[in-house]
Coordinates of N, CA and C in Angstrom, one line a residue:
X14 N 103.5 136.7 104.9 CA 104.5 135.7 105.1 C 105.9 136.3 105.0
X15 N 106.8 135.9 105.9 CA 108.1 136.5 105.8 C 108.9 136.0 104.6
X16 N 109.9 136.8 104.2 CA 110.6 136.5 103.0 C 111.3 135.1 103.0
X17 N 111.8 134.6 104.2 CA 112.5 133.3 104.2 C 111.5 132.2 104.0
X18 N 110.3 132.4 104.6 CA 109.2 131.3 104.3 C 108.8 131.3 102.9
X19 N 108.7 132.5 102.3 CA 108.3 132.5 100.9 C 109.4 131.9 100.0
X20 N 110.6 132.2 100.3 CA 111.7 131.6 99.6 C 111.7 130.0 99.7
X21 N 111.5 129.6 101.0 CA 111.5 128.1 101.2 C 110.4 127.5 100.3
X22 N 109.2 128.1 100.3 CA 108.1 127.5 99.5 C 108.4 127.5 98.0
X23 N 109.1 128.6 97.5 CA 109.5 128.6 96.1 C 110.5 127.5 95.8
X24 N 111.4 127.2 96.7 CA 112.4 126.2 96.5 C 111.7 124.8 96.6
X25 N 110.8 124.7 97.5 CA 110.0 123.4 97.7 C 109.3 123.1 96.4
X26 N 108.6 124.1 95.8 CA 107.9 124.0 94.6 C 108.8 123.6 93.4
X27 N 109.9 124.2 93.4 CA 110.9 123.9 92.3 C 111.4 122.5 92.4
X28 N 111.7 122.0 93.6 CA 112.2 120.6 93.7 C 111.1 119.6 93.4
X29 N 109.9 119.9 93.8 CA 108.7 119.1 93.4 C 108.5 119.0 91.9
X30 N 108.5 120.1 91.3 CA 108.2 120.2 89.9 C 109.4 119.7 89.0
X31 N 110.6 119.6 89.5 CA 111.7 119.1 88.6 C 111.7 117.6 88.5
X32 N 110.9 116.9 89.4 CA 110.9 115.4 89.3 C 110.1 115.0 88.0
X33 N 110.8 114.2 87.2 CA 110.1 113.7 86.0 C 109.6 112.2 86.2
X34 N 110.0 111.6 87.3 CA 109.6 110.3 87.6 C 109.6 110.3 89.1
X35 N 108.8 109.4 89.7 CA 108.8 109.3 91.2 C 110.2 108.9 91.7
X36 N 110.8 109.7 92.5 CA 112.2 109.5 93.0 C 112.1 109.5 94.5
X37 N 112.3 108.3 95.0 CA 112.1 108.0 96.5 C 112.9 109.0 97.3
X38 N 114.2 109.2 96.9 CA 115.0 110.1 97.7 C 114.5 111.5 97.8
X39 N 114.0 112.0 96.6 CA 113.4 113.4 96.6 C 112.1 113.4 97.4
X40 N 111.3 112.4 97.2 CA 110.0 112.3 97.9 C 110.3 112.3 99.4
X41 N 111.3 111.5 99.9 CA 111.6 111.5 101.3 C 112.2 112.8 101.8
X42 N 113.0 113.5 101.0 CA 113.5 114.8 101.3 C 112.3 115.8 101.5
X43 N 111.4 115.8 100.5 CA 110.3 116.7 100.6 C 109.4 116.4 101.9
X44 N 109.3 115.2 102.2 CA 108.5 114.8 103.4 C 109.2 115.2 104.6
X45 N 110.5 115.1 104.7 CA 111.3 115.5 105.9 C 111.2 117.0 106.0
X46 N 111.3 117.7 104.9 CA 111.2 119.2 105.0 C 109.8 119.6 105.6
X47 N 108.8 118.9 105.2 CA 107.4 119.1 105.7 C 107.5 118.9 107.2
X48 N 108.1 117.8 107.7 CA 108.1 117.4 109.1 C 108.9 118.5 109.9
X49 N 109.9 119.0 109.3 CA 110.8 120.0 110.0 C 110.0 121.3 110.2
X50 N 108.9 121.5 109.6 CA 108.2 122.8 109.7 C 106.8 122.7 110.3
X51 N 106.6 121.7 111.1 CA 105.3 121.4 111.8 C 104.9 122.6 112.7
X52 N 105.8 123.3 113.2 CA 105.5 124.4 114.1 C 105.1 125.7 113.4
X53 N 105.2 125.7 112.1 CA 104.9 126.9 111.4 C 103.7 126.7 110.5
X54 N 102.5 127.1 110.9 CA 101.3 126.8 110.2 C 101.3 127.4 108.8
X55 N 101.9 128.6 108.6 CA 101.9 129.2 107.3 C 102.7 128.3 106.3
X56 N 103.8 127.8 106.7 CA 104.6 126.9 105.9 C 103.9 125.6 105.6
X57 N 103.3 125.1 106.6 CA 102.5 123.8 106.4 C 101.4 124.1 105.4
X58 N 100.7 125.2 105.5 CA 99.6 125.5 104.6 C 100.2 125.7 103.2
X59 N 101.3 126.4 103.1 CA 102.0 126.6 101.9 C 102.5 125.4 101.2
X60 N 103.0 124.4 102.0 CA 103.4 123.2 101.4 C 102.2 122.4 100.8
X61 N 101.1 122.4 101.6 CA 99.9 121.8 101.1 C 99.4 122.4 99.8
X62 N 99.3 123.7 99.8 CA 98.9 124.4 98.5 C 99.8 124.1 97.4
X63 N 101.1 124.1 97.7 CA 102.1 123.8 96.6 C 101.9 122.4 96.0
X64 N 101.8 121.4 96.9 CA 101.6 120.0 96.4 C 100.3 119.9 95.6
X65 N 99.2 120.5 96.1 CA 97.9 120.5 95.5 C 98.0 121.1 94.1
X66 N 98.6 122.3 94.0 CA 98.8 123.0 92.8 C 99.6 122.3 91.8
X67 N 100.6 121.6 92.3 CA 101.4 120.7 91.4 C 100.6 119.6 90.8
X68 N 99.7 119.0 91.6 CA 98.9 117.9 91.0 C 98.0 118.5 89.9
X69 N 97.4 119.6 90.2 CA 96.5 120.3 89.2 C 97.3 120.7 87.9
X70 N 98.4 121.3 88.1 CA 99.2 121.8 87.0 C 100.0 120.8 86.2
X71 N 100.3 119.7 86.8 CA 101.1 118.7 86.1 C 100.4 118.0 84.9
X72 N 101.2 117.7 83.9 CA 100.6 117.0 82.7 C 100.1 115.6 83.2
X73 N 99.2 115.0 82.6 CA 98.6 113.7 83.0 C 99.7 112.7 83.3
X74 N 100.8 112.6 82.6 CA 101.8 111.6 82.8 C 102.6 111.9 84.0
X75 N 102.5 113.0 84.7 CA 103.3 113.3 85.9 C 102.4 113.7 87.1
X76 N 101.1 113.5 87.0 CA 100.3 113.8 88.2 C 100.5 112.9 89.4
X77 N 100.9 111.7 89.1 CA 101.2 110.7 90.2 C 102.3 111.1 91.1
X78 N 103.3 111.9 90.6 CA 104.4 112.3 91.4 C 104.0 113.1 92.6
X79 N 103.3 114.2 92.4 CA 102.9 115.0 93.6 C 101.9 114.2 94.5
X80 N 101.1 113.3 93.9 CA 100.3 112.5 94.7 C 101.1 111.6 95.6
X81 N 102.2 111.1 95.1 CA 103.1 110.3 96.0 C 103.7 111.2 97.1
X82 N 104.0 112.4 96.8 CA 104.5 113.3 97.9 C 103.4 113.5 98.9
X83 N 102.2 113.8 98.5 CA 101.1 114.0 99.4 C 100.9 112.8 100.3
X84 N 100.9 111.6 99.7 CA 100.7 110.4 100.4 C 101.8 110.2 101.4
X85 N 103.0 110.5 101.1 CA 104.2 110.3 102.0 C 104.0 111.3 103.2
X86 N 103.7 112.5 102.9 CA 103.5 113.5 104.0 C 102.4 113.1 104.9
X87 N 101.3 112.7 104.4 CA 100.1 112.3 105.2 C 100.5 111.1 106.1
X88 N 101.1 110.1 105.5 CA 101.5 108.8 106.2 C 102.6 109.0 107.2
X89 N 103.6 109.8 106.8 CA 104.8 109.9 107.7 C 104.9 111.1 108.6
X90 N 104.1 112.1 108.3 CA 104.2 113.3 109.1 C 102.8 113.5 109.8
X91 N 101.7 113.4 109.0 CA 100.4 113.5 109.6 C 100.1 114.8 110.2
X92 N 99.6 114.8 111.4 CA 99.2 116.0 112.2 C 98.5 117.0 111.3
X93 N 99.0 118.2 111.3 CA 98.3 119.3 110.6 C 98.2 119.0 109.1
X94 N 99.1 118.3 108.6 CA 99.1 118.1 107.1 C 97.9 117.2 106.8
X95 N 97.5 116.3 107.6 CA 96.3 115.4 107.3 C 95.1 116.3 107.2
X96 N 94.9 117.2 108.2 CA 93.8 118.1 108.1 C 93.8 119.0 106.9
X97 N 95.0 119.6 106.6 CA 95.1 120.5 105.5 C 94.8 119.8 104.2
X98 N 95.4 118.6 103.9 CA 95.2 117.9 102.7 C 93.8 117.4 102.6
X99 N 93.1 117.0 103.7 CA 91.8 116.5 103.6 C 90.8 117.6 103.1
X100 N 91.1 118.8 103.3 CA 90.2 119.9 102.8 C 89.9 119.8 101.3
X101 N 90.8 119.4 100.5 CA 90.6 119.4 99.1 C 90.9 118.0 98.4
X102 N 91.1 117.0 99.3 CA 91.6 115.7 98.8 C 90.7 115.1 97.7
X103 N 89.4 115.1 97.9 CA 88.5 114.5 96.9 C 88.6 115.3 95.6
X104 N 88.5 116.6 95.6 CA 88.6 117.4 94.4 C 89.9 117.2 93.7
X105 N 91.0 117.2 94.4 CA 92.4 117.0 93.8 C 92.5 115.6 93.2
X106 N 92.1 114.6 93.9 CA 92.2 113.3 93.4 C 91.3 113.0 92.2
X107 N 90.1 113.4 92.3 CA 89.2 113.2 91.2 C 89.6 114.0 90.0
X108 N 90.1 115.2 90.1 CA 90.6 116.0 89.0 C 91.8 115.3 88.3
X109 N 92.7 114.7 89.2 CA 93.8 114.0 88.6 C 93.4 112.7 87.9
X110 N 92.5 112.0 88.5 CA 92.0 110.8 87.9 C 91.3 111.0 86.6
X111 N 90.4 112.1 86.5 CA 89.7 112.4 85.3 C 90.6 112.8 84.2
X112 N 91.8 113.4 84.5 CA 92.6 113.9 83.4 C 93.5 112.9 82.8
X113 N 93.6 111.7 83.4 CA 94.5 110.6 83.0 C 93.7 109.7 82.1
X114 N 94.3 109.3 80.9 CA 93.6 108.5 80.0 C 93.5 107.0 80.4
X115 N 94.6 106.5 81.0 CA 94.6 105.1 81.4 C 95.1 104.9 82.8

């Protein structure tokens, strides 16, 4: 992966992880960034892995935030992201569900 793509993914990860509550503006921005990179499979795959990793790594009280981002990307961008997220969707969702107490 070229350095600019790697830097983009680091910044994407940082913006996603800084949310402490679902913020519609940030979720929309992350979704638009995903849409802007549809032509670059490596970035699409990297965004997918970043969101999935954030769901796994987030404390139970914050797991819903990256799931909202995932939902927004699938609903509003679709295309390659639908296929990429579907590869691990059941495992990611079930892991998040099992880790939350209520």
